XYZ file of C-alpha atoms in Angstrom:
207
model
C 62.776 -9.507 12.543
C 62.684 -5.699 12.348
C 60.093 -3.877 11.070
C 60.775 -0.576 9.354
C 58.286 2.836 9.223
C 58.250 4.299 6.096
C 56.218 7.932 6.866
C 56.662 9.631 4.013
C 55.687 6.342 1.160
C 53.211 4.276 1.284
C 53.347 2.028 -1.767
C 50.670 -0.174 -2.941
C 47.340 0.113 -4.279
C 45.347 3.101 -3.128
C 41.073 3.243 -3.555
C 40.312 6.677 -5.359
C 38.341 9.189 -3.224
C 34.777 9.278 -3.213
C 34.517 12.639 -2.891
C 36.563 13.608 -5.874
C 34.225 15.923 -8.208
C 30.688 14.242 -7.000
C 31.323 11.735 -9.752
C 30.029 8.480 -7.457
C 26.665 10.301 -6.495
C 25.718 11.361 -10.013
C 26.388 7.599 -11.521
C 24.314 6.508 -8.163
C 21.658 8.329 -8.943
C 21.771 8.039 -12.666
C 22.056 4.252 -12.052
C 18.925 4.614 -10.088
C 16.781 6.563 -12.583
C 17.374 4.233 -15.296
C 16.354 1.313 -13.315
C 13.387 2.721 -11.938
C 11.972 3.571 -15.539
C 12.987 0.238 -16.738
C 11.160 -1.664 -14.277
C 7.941 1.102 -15.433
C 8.315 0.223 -19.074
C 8.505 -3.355 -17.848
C 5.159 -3.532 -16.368
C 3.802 -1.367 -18.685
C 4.909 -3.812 -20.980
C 3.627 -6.573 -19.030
C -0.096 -4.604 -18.516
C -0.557 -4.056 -21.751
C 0.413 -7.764 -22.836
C -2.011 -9.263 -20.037
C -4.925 -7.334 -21.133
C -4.896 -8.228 -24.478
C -4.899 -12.186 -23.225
C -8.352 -10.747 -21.322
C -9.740 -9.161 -24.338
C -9.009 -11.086 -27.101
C -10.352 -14.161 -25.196
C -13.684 -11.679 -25.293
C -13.594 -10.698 -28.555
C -12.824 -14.568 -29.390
C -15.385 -15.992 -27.602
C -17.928 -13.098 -28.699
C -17.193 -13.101 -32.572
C -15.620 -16.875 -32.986
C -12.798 -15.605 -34.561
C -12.422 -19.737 -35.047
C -9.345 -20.085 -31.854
C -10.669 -21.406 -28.700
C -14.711 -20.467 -30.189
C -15.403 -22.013 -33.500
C -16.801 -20.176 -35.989
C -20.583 -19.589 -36.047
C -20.317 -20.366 -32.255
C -19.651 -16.955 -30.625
C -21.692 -15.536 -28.374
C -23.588 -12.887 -31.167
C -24.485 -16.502 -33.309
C -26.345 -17.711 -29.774
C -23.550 -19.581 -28.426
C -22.775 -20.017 -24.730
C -19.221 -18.777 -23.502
C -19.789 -20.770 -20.210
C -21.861 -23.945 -21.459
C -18.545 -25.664 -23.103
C -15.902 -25.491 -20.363
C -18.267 -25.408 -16.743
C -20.381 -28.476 -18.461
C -17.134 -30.018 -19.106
C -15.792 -29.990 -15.120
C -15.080 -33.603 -14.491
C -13.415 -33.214 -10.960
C -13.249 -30.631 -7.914
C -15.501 -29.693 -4.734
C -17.596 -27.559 -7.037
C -18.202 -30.062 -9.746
C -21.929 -29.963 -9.308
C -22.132 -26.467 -8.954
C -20.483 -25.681 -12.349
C -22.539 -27.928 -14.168
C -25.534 -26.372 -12.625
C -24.258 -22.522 -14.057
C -23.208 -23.638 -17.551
C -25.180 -22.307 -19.870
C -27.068 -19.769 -17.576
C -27.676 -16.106 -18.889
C -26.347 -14.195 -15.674
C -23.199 -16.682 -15.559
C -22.730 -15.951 -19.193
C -22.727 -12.187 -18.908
C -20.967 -11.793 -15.525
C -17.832 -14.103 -17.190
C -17.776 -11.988 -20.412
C -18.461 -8.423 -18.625
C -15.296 -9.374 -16.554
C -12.847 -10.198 -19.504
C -13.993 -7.256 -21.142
C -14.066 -5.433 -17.951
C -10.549 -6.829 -17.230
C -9.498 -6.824 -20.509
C -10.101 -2.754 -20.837
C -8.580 -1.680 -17.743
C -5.265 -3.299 -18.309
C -5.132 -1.972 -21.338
C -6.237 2.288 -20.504
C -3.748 1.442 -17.381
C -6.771 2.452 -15.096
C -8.742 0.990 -12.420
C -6.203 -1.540 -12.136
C -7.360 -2.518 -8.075
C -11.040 -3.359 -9.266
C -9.566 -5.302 -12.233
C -7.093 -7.244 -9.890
C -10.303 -7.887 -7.303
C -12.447 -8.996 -10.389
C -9.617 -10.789 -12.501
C -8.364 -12.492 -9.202
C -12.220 -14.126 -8.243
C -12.254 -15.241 -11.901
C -9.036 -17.102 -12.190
C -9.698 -18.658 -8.600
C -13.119 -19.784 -10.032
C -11.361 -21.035 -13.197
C -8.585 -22.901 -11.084
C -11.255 -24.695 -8.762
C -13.051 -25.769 -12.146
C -9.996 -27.316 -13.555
C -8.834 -28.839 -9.939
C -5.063 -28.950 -10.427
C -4.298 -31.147 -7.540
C -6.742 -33.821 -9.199
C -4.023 -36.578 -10.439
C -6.979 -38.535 -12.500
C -10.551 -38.015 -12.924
C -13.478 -40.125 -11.765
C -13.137 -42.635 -14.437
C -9.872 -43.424 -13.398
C -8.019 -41.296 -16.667
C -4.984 -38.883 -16.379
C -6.153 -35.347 -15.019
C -3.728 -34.018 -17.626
C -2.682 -31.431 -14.665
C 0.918 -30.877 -14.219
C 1.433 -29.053 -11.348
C -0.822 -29.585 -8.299
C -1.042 -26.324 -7.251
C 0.794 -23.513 -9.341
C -1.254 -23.065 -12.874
C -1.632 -20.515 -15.689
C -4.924 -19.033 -13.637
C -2.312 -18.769 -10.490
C 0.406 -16.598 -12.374
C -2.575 -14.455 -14.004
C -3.798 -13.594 -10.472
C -0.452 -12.714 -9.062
C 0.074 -10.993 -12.320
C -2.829 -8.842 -11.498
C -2.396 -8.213 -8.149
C 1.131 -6.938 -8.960
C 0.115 -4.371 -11.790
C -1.710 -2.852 -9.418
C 0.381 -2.764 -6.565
C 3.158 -0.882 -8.454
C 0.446 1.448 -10.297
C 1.570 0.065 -13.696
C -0.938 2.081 -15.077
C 1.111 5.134 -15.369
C 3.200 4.269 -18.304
C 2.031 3.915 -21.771
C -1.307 4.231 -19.937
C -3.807 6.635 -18.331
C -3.026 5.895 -15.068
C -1.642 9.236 -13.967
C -4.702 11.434 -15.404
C -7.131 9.047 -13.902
C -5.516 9.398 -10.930
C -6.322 13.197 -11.225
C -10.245 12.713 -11.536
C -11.606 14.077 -8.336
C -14.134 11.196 -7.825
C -10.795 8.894 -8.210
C -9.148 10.676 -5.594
C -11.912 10.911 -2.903
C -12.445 7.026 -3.793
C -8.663 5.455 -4.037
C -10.306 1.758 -4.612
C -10.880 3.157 -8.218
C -7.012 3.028 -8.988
């Protein structure tokens, strides 16, 4: 079979040049811009939902807005915010040790100082490393006081847990941990003017 040269027609499908006008670039670039601040306004978004779960579970717990604390139970009426749940540990290597903190003044106001703490930061988009390091220790404490790889408790009864290892307290501390990596505090937040303060910028751990 012969095969024929045709030099002066190539017919077929030709791809357009990408150097034609500087049109690929600009969409590149405009591509990337819009993805970068939807990803902010993302985990602003996110930031700003998390710490209202932080503070409202203050203000709940403080006031008994009657959702998780009862009314006339908050902390103002001389209720306990840690007496319910630590008394209440049925199962876990630490089962002892909770029981012997419910109820205790300094346990009481190191748990609510860190929601509001927590709670704050989140929301005013600053200090978000201290709030990670502080949220983080309190959902690990939380998550050893529920014991999600318990299947049943001493009495032989369902656990209730439903994953062994990967619960709400988990996802809040990864949660955490990620706002501040990405310094979601710069969107809808104060991050950026914080972030100005000299004290914050001689001390970096106060991002």
């Amino acid at each position: 079979m012969a095969v024929h040269d045709h030099p002066h027609g190539h017919p077929g499908f030709r791809f357009p040049s990408l150097r034609r006008a500087g049109t690929v670039p600009a969409s590149a670039a405009e591509t990337t811009a819009a993805a970068t601040a939807t990803r902010a306004y993302v985990f602003a978004g996110l930031r700003l939902l998390t710490g209202f779960v932080f503070l409202w579970a203050f203000l709940d717990k403080t006031f008994g807005f009657g959702y998780a604390t009862p009314s006339s139970k908050g902390w103002i009426d001389g209720g306990s915010p840690t007496k319910g749940f630590l008394s209440g540990v049925a199962v876990g290597p630490m089962e002892s040790t909770f029981h012997a903190w419910a109820g205790a003044a300094w346990a009481n106001w190191l748990f609510m100082l860190g929601l509001l703490g927590v709670g704050l930061a989140l929301i005013a988009g600053i200090g978000l490393r201290l709030a990670a390091v502080a949220g983080t220790a309190m959902m690990a404490l939380m998550w050893i006081a529920e014991w999600p790889p318990a299947k049943h408790l001493p009495d032989g009864s369902p656990s209730m847990s439903t994953n062994p290892f990967a619960d709400y307290h988990l996802v809040y501390a990864v949660v955490l941990i990620a706002l501040a990596a990405v310094g979601a505090g710069a969107t809808w937040g104060l991050g950026r003017a914080w972030a100005r303060l000299p004290f914050v910028s001689r001390n970096r751990w106060l991002l």
